[in-house]
Amino acid sequence: MTLVVNIGTSTLELVQGDITGQEADGIVNAANAELAGGGGVDGAIHRAGGPEIMAACRAIGGCPTGQAVVTTAGALSARKVIHAVAPRYKDGLQGEAGLLASAYNAALEIASDQGLKTVAFPSLGTGAYGYPLEGAARVALRTVIDFLGSHPQVERVRFVLFDKKALAVYQQVLMEEAPTRRPGSR
Ligand code: ADP
């Protein structure tokens, strides 16, 4: 089931799936600060997108936590991959929430600057980096809702949640956070 809400003239969607299979202008990678590739979303994007993406990452060299950079999408159908770096979660007292929000904002700013109208995000930080799912979902959804409210040029943001649990948590949090929601399913 897809949950869809309208934020101003833009749309926010939650779906379950694999981010590498998404039709979107921009696909967001859960990258590390070295832009070195790895497991999870990062491995899947580099496998599906081919070596061009890693070559572009090497040329950039790295990206601080809470920031994002953009590269080619290689063999993926997207126009660009946006590599966003979430914090490694320790105890929630190390500025993790601010850094996670910053990673989402940086990715969204790049999408807006690059004229990417549709953007697919994974759940940044909630895999290898250990951010608790509900807290991460709240930061993610609040940040995207705020951004879309003031940047109608980004027309659609889709969260692609890998498993049922993540989808259920994001759905619950979205129902609580969306200000002018018009939930529907399809
Ligand atoms: P991080 O290092 O930022 O925690 P991960 O890639 O380890 O990033 O995990 C982020 C989230 O993405 C996890 O919830 C994980 O289950 C999910 N995930 C893993 N592979 C995929 C994929 N191919 N598509 C979408 N989500 C994925």
Short mmCIF file of N, CA and C and ligand atoms in Angstrom, two decimals:
data_model
loop_
_atom_site.label_atom_id
_atom_site.label_comp_id
_atom_site.label_asym_id
_atom_site.label_seq_id
_atom_site.Cartn_x
_atom_site.Cartn_y
_atom_site.Cartn_z
N MET A 1 0.84 -1.20 0.00
CA MET A 1 0.00 0.00 0.00
C MET A 1 0.87 1.25 0.00
N THR A 2 0.46 2.22 -0.76
CA THR A 2 1.17 3.49 -0.82
C THR A 2 0.37 4.52 -0.03
N LEU A 3 1.05 5.22 0.86
CA LEU A 3 0.38 6.33 1.56
C LEU A 3 0.83 7.62 0.90
N VAL A 4 -0.15 8.46 0.53
CA VAL A 4 0.13 9.70 -0.19
C VAL A 4 -0.49 10.87 0.56
N VAL A 5 0.30 11.92 0.80
CA VAL A 5 -0.29 13.14 1.36
C VAL A 5 0.16 14.33 0.52
N ASN A 6 -0.69 15.34 0.47
CA ASN A 6 -0.35 16.57 -0.24
C ASN A 6 0.25 17.56 0.74
N ILE A 7 1.37 18.16 0.32
CA ILE A 7 2.01 19.22 1.11
C ILE A 7 2.03 20.42 0.18
N GLY A 8 1.13 21.38 0.38
CA GLY A 8 0.99 22.46 -0.60
C GLY A 8 0.63 21.84 -1.94
N THR A 9 1.38 22.21 -2.98
CA THR A 9 1.12 21.65 -4.31
C THR A 9 1.96 20.40 -4.56
N SER A 10 2.79 20.02 -3.60
CA SER A 10 3.65 18.85 -3.77
C SER A 10 3.05 17.62 -3.10
N THR A 11 3.68 16.49 -3.36
CA THR A 11 3.18 15.22 -2.86
C THR A 11 4.28 14.50 -2.09
N LEU A 12 3.89 13.89 -0.99
CA LEU A 12 4.80 13.06 -0.20
C LEU A 12 4.22 11.65 -0.17
N GLU A 13 5.02 10.69 -0.55
CA GLU A 13 4.53 9.30 -0.65
C GLU A 13 5.40 8.37 0.18
N LEU A 14 4.79 7.34 0.71
CA LEU A 14 5.53 6.26 1.38
C LEU A 14 5.23 4.96 0.66
N VAL A 15 6.26 4.27 0.22
CA VAL A 15 6.06 2.97 -0.42
C VAL A 15 7.07 1.97 0.16
N GLN A 16 6.76 0.71 0.01
CA GLN A 16 7.73 -0.33 0.37
C GLN A 16 8.42 -0.78 -0.91
N GLY A 17 9.75 -0.92 -0.87
CA GLY A 17 10.43 -1.40 -2.06
C GLY A 17 11.93 -1.21 -1.99
N ASP A 18 12.55 -1.38 -3.16
CA ASP A 18 14.00 -1.24 -3.32
C ASP A 18 14.24 0.08 -4.04
N ILE A 19 15.04 0.92 -3.46
CA ILE A 19 15.21 2.27 -4.02
C ILE A 19 15.84 2.25 -5.40
N THR A 20 16.61 1.23 -5.71
CA THR A 20 17.29 1.22 -7.01
C THR A 20 16.31 1.01 -8.17
N GLY A 21 15.12 0.53 -7.87
CA GLY A 21 14.14 0.29 -8.93
C GLY A 21 13.19 1.45 -9.15
N GLN A 22 13.43 2.57 -8.49
CA GLN A 22 12.46 3.67 -8.52
C GLN A 22 12.59 4.56 -9.75
N GLU A 23 11.46 4.98 -10.28
CA GLU A 23 11.42 6.02 -11.31
C GLU A 23 11.39 7.35 -10.59
N ALA A 24 12.48 8.09 -10.65
CA ALA A 24 12.51 9.41 -10.03
C ALA A 24 13.65 10.18 -10.69
N ASP A 25 13.56 11.51 -10.68
CA ASP A 25 14.65 12.31 -11.26
C ASP A 25 15.92 12.17 -10.41
N GLY A 26 15.73 12.11 -9.10
CA GLY A 26 16.86 11.99 -8.19
C GLY A 26 16.65 10.84 -7.22
N ILE A 27 17.72 10.05 -7.02
CA ILE A 27 17.67 8.98 -6.03
C ILE A 27 18.70 9.31 -4.96
N VAL A 28 18.30 9.23 -3.70
CA VAL A 28 19.20 9.59 -2.61
C VAL A 28 19.86 8.33 -2.08
N ASN A 29 21.18 8.43 -1.91
CA ASN A 29 21.97 7.33 -1.37
C ASN A 29 22.27 7.60 0.10
N ALA A 30 22.21 6.55 0.93
CA ALA A 30 22.65 6.62 2.32
C ALA A 30 24.15 6.39 2.32
N ALA A 31 24.91 7.46 2.09
CA ALA A 31 26.35 7.35 1.88
C ALA A 31 27.11 7.46 3.20
N ASN A 32 28.42 7.15 3.13
CA ASN A 32 29.30 7.44 4.26
C ASN A 32 30.19 8.63 3.90
N ALA A 33 30.85 9.19 4.91
CA ALA A 33 31.59 10.44 4.69
C ALA A 33 32.74 10.28 3.70
N GLU A 34 33.19 9.06 3.53
CA GLU A 34 34.29 8.80 2.57
C GLU A 34 33.76 8.62 1.16
N LEU A 35 32.46 8.54 1.00
CA LEU A 35 31.82 8.23 -0.29
C LEU A 35 32.42 6.96 -0.87
N ALA A 36 32.71 6.00 0.01
CA ALA A 36 33.48 4.82 -0.37
C ALA A 36 32.61 3.62 -0.74
N GLY A 37 31.31 3.78 -0.72
CA GLY A 37 30.44 2.63 -0.95
C GLY A 37 30.36 1.80 0.31
N GLY A 38 29.56 0.74 0.29
CA GLY A 38 29.41 -0.07 1.50
C GLY A 38 28.25 -1.01 1.32
N GLY A 39 27.57 -1.33 2.43
CA GLY A 39 26.43 -2.25 2.35
C GLY A 39 25.13 -1.47 2.20
N GLY A 40 24.04 -2.14 2.47
CA GLY A 40 22.73 -1.48 2.49
C GLY A 40 22.42 -0.76 1.19
N VAL A 41 21.82 0.40 1.32
CA VAL A 41 21.42 1.21 0.17
C VAL A 41 22.63 1.53 -0.71
N ASP A 42 23.72 1.89 -0.07
CA ASP A 42 24.93 2.31 -0.78
C ASP A 42 25.40 1.21 -1.73
N GLY A 43 25.52 -0.01 -1.22
CA GLY A 43 25.96 -1.12 -2.05
C GLY A 43 24.98 -1.37 -3.20
N ALA A 44 23.69 -1.31 -2.88
CA ALA A 44 22.67 -1.59 -3.90
C ALA A 44 22.73 -0.55 -5.02
N ILE A 45 22.93 0.72 -4.67
CA ILE A 45 22.97 1.78 -5.68
C ILE A 45 24.21 1.64 -6.57
N HIS A 46 25.35 1.36 -5.96
CA HIS A 46 26.56 1.20 -6.78
C HIS A 46 26.48 -0.06 -7.66
N ARG A 47 25.90 -1.11 -7.15
CA ARG A 47 25.75 -2.33 -7.97
C ARG A 47 24.84 -2.08 -9.16
N ALA A 48 23.72 -1.43 -8.89
CA ALA A 48 22.74 -1.22 -9.96
C ALA A 48 23.16 -0.09 -10.91
N GLY A 49 23.89 0.89 -10.40
CA GLY A 49 24.23 2.06 -11.21
C GLY A 49 25.54 1.93 -11.97
N GLY A 50 26.37 0.95 -11.56
CA GLY A 50 27.63 0.73 -12.27
C GLY A 50 28.76 1.65 -11.80
N PRO A 51 29.95 1.44 -12.37
CA PRO A 51 31.19 2.07 -11.87
C PRO A 51 31.28 3.59 -12.06
N GLU A 52 30.47 4.14 -12.94
CA GLU A 52 30.51 5.59 -13.16
C GLU A 52 30.22 6.37 -11.88
N ILE A 53 29.34 5.81 -11.05
CA ILE A 53 28.96 6.53 -9.82
C ILE A 53 30.15 6.57 -8.86
N MET A 54 30.85 5.44 -8.73
CA MET A 54 32.02 5.41 -7.84
C MET A 54 33.13 6.32 -8.37
N ALA A 55 33.30 6.35 -9.68
CA ALA A 55 34.32 7.24 -10.26
C ALA A 55 34.00 8.70 -9.89
N ALA A 56 32.74 9.06 -9.97
CA ALA A 56 32.35 10.43 -9.62
C ALA A 56 32.53 10.69 -8.12
N CYS A 57 32.25 9.69 -7.30
CA CYS A 57 32.45 9.83 -5.85
C CYS A 57 33.93 10.03 -5.53
N ARG A 58 34.79 9.25 -6.20
CA ARG A 58 36.24 9.39 -5.97
C ARG A 58 36.71 10.78 -6.35
N ALA A 59 36.18 11.30 -7.42
CA ALA A 59 36.60 12.64 -7.87
C ALA A 59 36.19 13.70 -6.84
N ILE A 60 35.06 13.49 -6.19
CA ILE A 60 34.61 14.45 -5.16
C ILE A 60 35.42 14.25 -3.88
N GLY A 61 35.67 13.01 -3.52
CA GLY A 61 36.58 12.71 -2.41
C GLY A 61 35.93 12.44 -1.07
N GLY A 62 34.83 13.12 -0.74
CA GLY A 62 34.20 12.89 0.55
C GLY A 62 33.10 13.90 0.79
N CYS A 63 32.38 13.70 1.90
CA CYS A 63 31.25 14.58 2.21
C CYS A 63 31.05 14.55 3.73
N PRO A 64 31.07 15.71 4.40
CA PRO A 64 30.89 15.70 5.85
C PRO A 64 29.52 15.15 6.28
N THR A 65 29.48 14.61 7.46
CA THR A 65 28.21 14.15 8.04
C THR A 65 27.22 15.33 8.07
N GLY A 66 25.97 15.03 7.68
CA GLY A 66 24.95 16.07 7.67
C GLY A 66 24.91 16.86 6.37
N GLN A 67 25.78 16.51 5.41
CA GLN A 67 25.80 17.20 4.12
C GLN A 67 25.48 16.20 3.01
N ALA A 68 25.48 16.69 1.77
CA ALA A 68 25.16 15.83 0.63
C ALA A 68 25.91 16.34 -0.60
N VAL A 69 26.17 15.44 -1.52
CA VAL A 69 26.78 15.79 -2.81
C VAL A 69 26.01 15.07 -3.92
N VAL A 70 26.19 15.55 -5.15
CA VAL A 70 25.44 14.97 -6.27
C VAL A 70 26.40 14.39 -7.30
N THR A 71 26.01 13.25 -7.88
CA THR A 71 26.79 12.65 -8.98
C THR A 71 25.82 12.20 -10.07
N THR A 72 26.42 11.75 -11.16
CA THR A 72 25.69 11.02 -12.18
C THR A 72 24.92 9.85 -11.54
N ALA A 73 23.90 9.39 -12.23
CA ALA A 73 23.19 8.20 -11.76
C ALA A 73 23.64 6.95 -12.53
N GLY A 74 24.67 7.09 -13.36
CA GLY A 74 25.18 5.92 -14.08
C GLY A 74 24.09 5.22 -14.85
N ALA A 75 23.98 3.91 -14.65
CA ALA A 75 23.02 3.10 -15.40
C ALA A 75 21.60 3.14 -14.82
N LEU A 76 21.43 3.83 -13.69
CA LEU A 76 20.07 3.93 -13.12
C LEU A 76 19.22 4.83 -14.01
N SER A 77 17.91 4.67 -13.92
CA SER A 77 17.05 5.48 -14.78
C SER A 77 16.92 6.92 -14.28
N ALA A 78 17.34 7.18 -13.04
CA ALA A 78 17.29 8.54 -12.50
C ALA A 78 18.29 9.43 -13.24
N ARG A 79 18.11 10.75 -13.10
CA ARG A 79 19.08 11.68 -13.69
C ARG A 79 20.31 11.85 -12.80
N LYS A 80 20.09 11.84 -11.49
CA LYS A 80 21.19 12.08 -10.55
C LYS A 80 21.05 11.19 -9.33
N VAL A 81 22.20 10.86 -8.73
CA VAL A 81 22.20 10.29 -7.39
C VAL A 81 22.70 11.36 -6.43
N ILE A 82 21.97 11.56 -5.36
CA ILE A 82 22.36 12.51 -4.32
C ILE A 82 22.85 11.68 -3.12
N HIS A 83 24.11 11.86 -2.77
CA HIS A 83 24.71 11.08 -1.68
C HIS A 83 24.62 11.91 -0.40
N ALA A 84 23.81 11.45 0.55
CA ALA A 84 23.60 12.18 1.81
C ALA A 84 24.20 11.36 2.95
N VAL A 85 24.86 12.06 3.87
CA VAL A 85 25.56 11.35 4.95
C VAL A 85 24.86 11.58 6.28
N ALA A 86 24.21 10.52 6.78
CA ALA A 86 23.54 10.54 8.08
C ALA A 86 24.59 10.35 9.18
N PRO A 87 24.27 10.75 10.42
CA PRO A 87 25.19 10.50 11.53
C PRO A 87 25.16 9.04 11.97
N ARG A 88 26.28 8.60 12.54
CA ARG A 88 26.27 7.32 13.26
C ARG A 88 25.59 7.60 14.60
N TYR A 89 24.56 6.81 14.92
CA TYR A 89 23.80 7.06 16.15
C TYR A 89 24.54 6.50 17.35
N LYS A 90 24.72 7.35 18.39
CA LYS A 90 25.33 6.84 19.63
C LYS A 90 24.25 6.76 20.71
N ASP A 91 23.86 7.91 21.29
CA ASP A 91 22.88 7.90 22.38
C ASP A 91 21.82 8.98 22.20
N GLY A 92 21.82 9.65 21.07
CA GLY A 92 20.84 10.71 20.83
C GLY A 92 21.24 12.05 21.41
N LEU A 93 22.36 12.08 22.11
CA LEU A 93 22.80 13.32 22.77
C LEU A 93 23.99 13.96 22.07
N GLN A 94 24.32 13.44 20.90
CA GLN A 94 25.50 13.92 20.18
C GLN A 94 25.10 14.74 18.95
N GLY A 95 23.91 15.33 19.01
CA GLY A 95 23.47 16.14 17.86
C GLY A 95 22.97 15.32 16.70
N GLU A 96 22.64 14.04 16.94
CA GLU A 96 22.24 13.17 15.84
C GLU A 96 21.01 13.68 15.10
N ALA A 97 20.01 14.17 15.84
CA ALA A 97 18.77 14.60 15.17
C ALA A 97 19.05 15.79 14.25
N GLY A 98 19.85 16.73 14.71
CA GLY A 98 20.17 17.90 13.88
C GLY A 98 20.97 17.49 12.65
N LEU A 99 21.88 16.56 12.83
CA LEU A 99 22.68 16.10 11.68
C LEU A 99 21.83 15.32 10.69
N LEU A 100 20.90 14.53 11.20
CA LEU A 100 20.03 13.78 10.28
C LEU A 100 19.13 14.75 9.50
N ALA A 101 18.55 15.73 10.19
CA ALA A 101 17.72 16.74 9.50
C ALA A 101 18.56 17.48 8.46
N SER A 102 19.79 17.79 8.83
CA SER A 102 20.69 18.51 7.92
C SER A 102 20.99 17.68 6.67
N ALA A 103 21.16 16.37 6.83
CA ALA A 103 21.42 15.50 5.67
C ALA A 103 20.21 15.52 4.73
N TYR A 104 19.00 15.45 5.28
CA TYR A 104 17.80 15.53 4.43
C TYR A 104 17.71 16.90 3.76
N ASN A 105 17.93 17.97 4.52
CA ASN A 105 17.84 19.31 3.93
C ASN A 105 18.86 19.51 2.83
N ALA A 106 20.08 19.04 3.06
CA ALA A 106 21.13 19.21 2.05
C ALA A 106 20.74 18.47 0.77
N ALA A 107 20.20 17.27 0.91
CA ALA A 107 19.78 16.50 -0.27
C ALA A 107 18.64 17.21 -1.00
N LEU A 108 17.71 17.76 -0.25
CA LEU A 108 16.57 18.45 -0.86
C LEU A 108 17.01 19.74 -1.55
N GLU A 109 17.95 20.45 -0.94
CA GLU A 109 18.47 21.69 -1.58
C GLU A 109 19.14 21.35 -2.90
N ILE A 110 19.88 20.26 -2.92
CA ILE A 110 20.53 19.85 -4.18
C ILE A 110 19.46 19.51 -5.21
N ALA A 111 18.45 18.77 -4.81
CA ALA A 111 17.38 18.41 -5.75
C ALA A 111 16.75 19.67 -6.34
N SER A 112 16.48 20.63 -5.48
CA SER A 112 15.86 21.88 -5.92
C SER A 112 16.80 22.63 -6.87
N ASP A 113 18.07 22.75 -6.51
CA ASP A 113 19.06 23.47 -7.34
C ASP A 113 19.23 22.79 -8.70
N GLN A 114 19.14 21.48 -8.72
CA GLN A 114 19.38 20.72 -9.96
C GLN A 114 18.10 20.57 -10.80
N GLY A 115 17.01 21.13 -10.32
CA GLY A 115 15.76 21.03 -11.07
C GLY A 115 15.17 19.63 -11.08
N LEU A 116 15.46 18.85 -10.03
CA LEU A 116 14.91 17.49 -9.95
C LEU A 116 13.52 17.60 -9.32
N LYS A 117 12.51 17.22 -10.08
CA LYS A 117 11.14 17.41 -9.60
C LYS A 117 10.67 16.26 -8.72
N THR A 118 11.20 15.07 -8.95
CA THR A 118 10.80 13.91 -8.16
C THR A 118 12.05 13.29 -7.53
N VAL A 119 11.95 13.00 -6.23
CA VAL A 119 13.11 12.52 -5.49
C VAL A 119 12.71 11.33 -4.64
N ALA A 120 13.50 10.26 -4.69
CA ALA A 120 13.26 9.08 -3.85
C ALA A 120 14.32 8.99 -2.76
N PHE A 121 13.86 8.87 -1.54
CA PHE A 121 14.76 8.74 -0.37
C PHE A 121 14.64 7.36 0.25
N PRO A 122 15.74 6.80 0.74
CA PRO A 122 15.64 5.66 1.66
C PRO A 122 15.49 6.23 3.07
N SER A 123 15.40 5.37 4.04
CA SER A 123 15.36 5.80 5.43
C SER A 123 16.80 6.00 5.89
N LEU A 124 17.31 7.24 5.71
CA LEU A 124 18.72 7.53 6.03
C LEU A 124 19.02 7.20 7.50
N GLY A 125 20.14 6.55 7.73
CA GLY A 125 20.65 6.37 9.09
C GLY A 125 20.14 5.18 9.85
N THR A 126 19.09 4.51 9.36
CA THR A 126 18.44 3.48 10.20
C THR A 126 18.95 2.07 9.93
N GLY A 127 20.00 1.95 9.12
CA GLY A 127 20.59 0.62 8.90
C GLY A 127 21.87 0.51 9.70
N ALA A 128 22.98 0.46 9.00
CA ALA A 128 24.29 0.31 9.64
C ALA A 128 24.57 1.41 10.66
N TYR A 129 24.01 2.61 10.46
CA TYR A 129 24.30 3.72 11.36
C TYR A 129 23.44 3.73 12.62
N GLY A 130 22.46 2.83 12.71
CA GLY A 130 21.81 2.54 13.97
C GLY A 130 20.82 3.55 14.53
N TYR A 131 20.33 4.48 13.71
CA TYR A 131 19.36 5.47 14.23
C TYR A 131 18.03 4.76 14.50
N PRO A 132 17.46 4.90 15.68
CA PRO A 132 16.18 4.24 15.96
C PRO A 132 15.10 4.68 14.95
N LEU A 133 14.34 3.71 14.49
CA LEU A 133 13.44 3.94 13.36
C LEU A 133 12.41 5.05 13.58
N GLU A 134 11.75 5.02 14.73
CA GLU A 134 10.68 6.01 14.92
C GLU A 134 11.24 7.44 15.00
N GLY A 135 12.33 7.59 15.72
CA GLY A 135 12.95 8.92 15.82
C GLY A 135 13.44 9.39 14.46
N ALA A 136 14.02 8.49 13.71
CA ALA A 136 14.52 8.85 12.38
C ALA A 136 13.36 9.22 11.46
N ALA A 137 12.26 8.48 11.55
CA ALA A 137 11.10 8.75 10.71
C ALA A 137 10.54 10.14 11.02
N ARG A 138 10.53 10.50 12.29
CA ARG A 138 9.98 11.81 12.68
C ARG A 138 10.86 12.94 12.12
N VAL A 139 12.16 12.79 12.28
CA VAL A 139 13.08 13.81 11.74
C VAL A 139 12.93 13.89 10.22
N ALA A 140 12.91 12.73 9.57
CA ALA A 140 12.85 12.67 8.11
C ALA A 140 11.57 13.34 7.60
N LEU A 141 10.45 12.96 8.17
CA LEU A 141 9.16 13.45 7.65
C LEU A 141 8.95 14.92 7.98
N ARG A 142 9.31 15.34 9.18
CA ARG A 142 9.19 16.76 9.52
C ARG A 142 10.04 17.61 8.58
N THR A 143 11.25 17.15 8.32
CA THR A 143 12.17 17.94 7.49
C THR A 143 11.64 18.04 6.06
N VAL A 144 11.16 16.92 5.53
CA VAL A 144 10.65 16.94 4.16
C VAL A 144 9.36 17.77 4.08
N ILE A 145 8.48 17.64 5.06
CA ILE A 145 7.23 18.43 5.05
C ILE A 145 7.56 19.92 5.08
N ASP A 146 8.47 20.33 5.95
CA ASP A 146 8.86 21.75 6.02
C ASP A 146 9.43 22.22 4.69
N PHE A 147 10.29 21.40 4.11
CA PHE A 147 10.96 21.80 2.87
C PHE A 147 9.94 21.94 1.74
N LEU A 148 9.08 20.96 1.59
CA LEU A 148 8.11 21.00 0.49
C LEU A 148 7.17 22.19 0.64
N GLY A 149 6.88 22.55 1.87
CA GLY A 149 6.00 23.70 2.11
C GLY A 149 6.55 24.99 1.53
N SER A 150 7.86 25.10 1.41
CA SER A 150 8.46 26.34 0.91
C SER A 150 9.20 26.15 -0.42
N HIS A 151 9.18 24.95 -0.98
CA HIS A 151 9.88 24.69 -2.26
C HIS A 151 8.98 23.89 -3.19
N PRO A 152 7.94 24.53 -3.74
CA PRO A 152 7.00 23.78 -4.59
C PRO A 152 7.64 23.25 -5.87
N GLN A 153 8.85 23.74 -6.20
CA GLN A 153 9.53 23.22 -7.41
C GLN A 153 9.91 21.75 -7.26
N VAL A 154 10.07 21.29 -6.02
CA VAL A 154 10.22 19.84 -5.81
C VAL A 154 8.80 19.29 -5.68
N GLU A 155 8.36 18.55 -6.68
CA GLU A 155 6.94 18.20 -6.78
C GLU A 155 6.56 16.94 -6.03
N ARG A 156 7.53 16.03 -5.90
CA ARG A 156 7.18 14.76 -5.29
C ARG A 156 8.39 14.17 -4.55
N VAL A 157 8.18 13.82 -3.30
CA VAL A 157 9.20 13.08 -2.54
C VAL A 157 8.60 11.74 -2.17
N ARG A 158 9.33 10.69 -2.49
CA ARG A 158 8.87 9.34 -2.16
C ARG A 158 9.88 8.69 -1.23
N PHE A 159 9.40 8.25 -0.07
CA PHE A 159 10.25 7.43 0.80
C PHE A 159 10.07 5.98 0.39
N VAL A 160 11.18 5.31 0.12
CA VAL A 160 11.13 3.91 -0.29
C VAL A 160 11.66 3.10 0.88
N LEU A 161 10.73 2.48 1.60
CA LEU A 161 11.07 1.74 2.81
C LEU A 161 11.27 0.27 2.46
N PHE A 162 12.36 -0.26 2.97
CA PHE A 162 12.80 -1.58 2.51
C PHE A 162 11.91 -2.70 3.04
N ASP A 163 11.41 -2.57 4.24
CA ASP A 163 10.62 -3.68 4.79
C ASP A 163 9.31 -3.15 5.40
N LYS A 164 8.44 -4.11 5.72
CA LYS A 164 7.10 -3.80 6.24
C LYS A 164 7.14 -2.98 7.51
N LYS A 165 8.08 -3.34 8.39
CA LYS A 165 8.21 -2.65 9.68
C LYS A 165 8.51 -1.17 9.46
N ALA A 166 9.47 -0.89 8.61
CA ALA A 166 9.85 0.50 8.36
C ALA A 166 8.68 1.26 7.73
N LEU A 167 7.98 0.63 6.80
CA LEU A 167 6.82 1.28 6.18
C LEU A 167 5.77 1.60 7.24
N ALA A 168 5.50 0.65 8.12
CA ALA A 168 4.47 0.85 9.15
C ALA A 168 4.85 1.99 10.09
N VAL A 169 6.10 2.07 10.47
CA VAL A 169 6.54 3.13 11.38
C VAL A 169 6.44 4.49 10.68
N TYR A 170 6.91 4.57 9.45
CA TYR A 170 6.82 5.84 8.71
C TYR A 170 5.35 6.25 8.51
N GLN A 171 4.49 5.28 8.23
CA GLN A 171 3.06 5.60 8.05
C GLN A 171 2.48 6.20 9.32
N GLN A 172 2.78 5.55 10.44
CA GLN A 172 2.25 6.02 11.73
C GLN A 172 2.73 7.45 12.01
N VAL A 173 4.02 7.67 11.81
CA VAL A 173 4.58 8.99 12.11
C VAL A 173 4.02 10.03 11.13
N LEU A 174 3.84 9.66 9.87
CA LEU A 174 3.30 10.63 8.90
C LEU A 174 1.88 11.03 9.28
N MET A 175 1.09 10.08 9.74
CA MET A 175 -0.28 10.42 10.16
C MET A 175 -0.25 11.44 11.30
N GLU A 176 0.76 11.36 12.14
CA GLU A 176 0.87 12.30 13.26
C GLU A 176 1.44 13.66 12.83
N GLU A 177 2.29 13.66 11.82
CA GLU A 177 3.05 14.88 11.48
C GLU A 177 2.48 15.70 10.34
N ALA A 178 1.79 15.07 9.40
CA ALA A 178 1.36 15.82 8.21
C ALA A 178 0.31 16.85 8.60
N PRO A 179 0.52 18.13 8.33
CA PRO A 179 -0.38 19.17 8.78
C PRO A 179 -1.71 19.18 8.02
N THR A 180 -1.66 19.18 6.71
CA THR A 180 -2.89 19.26 5.92
C THR A 180 -2.98 18.00 5.10
N ARG A 181 -3.11 16.90 5.80
CA ARG A 181 -2.97 15.65 5.07
C ARG A 181 -4.25 15.25 4.38
N ARG A 182 -4.06 14.63 3.28
CA ARG A 182 -5.17 14.03 2.56
C ARG A 182 -4.74 12.60 2.25
N PRO A 183 -4.84 11.73 3.25
CA PRO A 183 -4.32 10.39 3.03
C PRO A 183 -5.15 9.63 2.01
N GLY A 184 -4.47 8.86 1.24
CA GLY A 184 -5.17 8.00 0.28
C GLY A 184 -4.33 6.76 0.12
N SER A 185 -4.87 5.76 -0.49
CA SER A 185 -4.06 4.59 -0.75
C SER A 185 -4.35 4.12 -2.16
N ARG A 186 -3.34 3.51 -2.73
CA ARG A 186 -3.55 2.98 -4.07
C ARG A 186 -2.64 1.80 -4.30
P1 ADP B 1 22.82 3.98 7.00
O1 ADP B 1 24.28 3.62 6.94
O2 ADP B 1 22.57 5.46 6.72
O3 ADP B 1 22.17 3.49 8.24
P2 ADP B 1 21.81 1.72 5.37
O4 ADP B 1 21.93 1.63 3.89
O5 ADP B 1 22.62 0.77 6.19
O6 ADP B 1 22.16 3.26 5.71
O7 ADP B 1 20.30 1.58 5.80
C1 ADP B 1 19.33 2.59 5.67
C2 ADP B 1 17.95 1.96 5.54
O8 ADP B 1 17.76 1.54 4.19
C3 ADP B 1 17.72 0.73 6.40
O9 ADP B 1 16.45 0.89 7.02
C4 ADP B 1 17.72 -0.43 5.41
O10 ADP B 1 16.83 -1.46 5.80
C5 ADP B 1 17.23 0.22 4.16
N1 ADP B 1 17.68 -0.42 2.87
C6 ADP B 1 18.67 -1.29 2.66
N2 ADP B 1 18.77 -1.59 1.33
C7 ADP B 1 17.80 -0.87 0.70
C8 ADP B 1 17.37 -0.72 -0.67
N3 ADP B 1 17.95 -1.40 -1.68
N4 ADP B 1 16.32 0.12 -0.93
C9 ADP B 1 15.72 0.82 0.07
N5 ADP B 1 16.09 0.72 1.35
C10 ADP B 1 17.10 -0.10 1.69
#
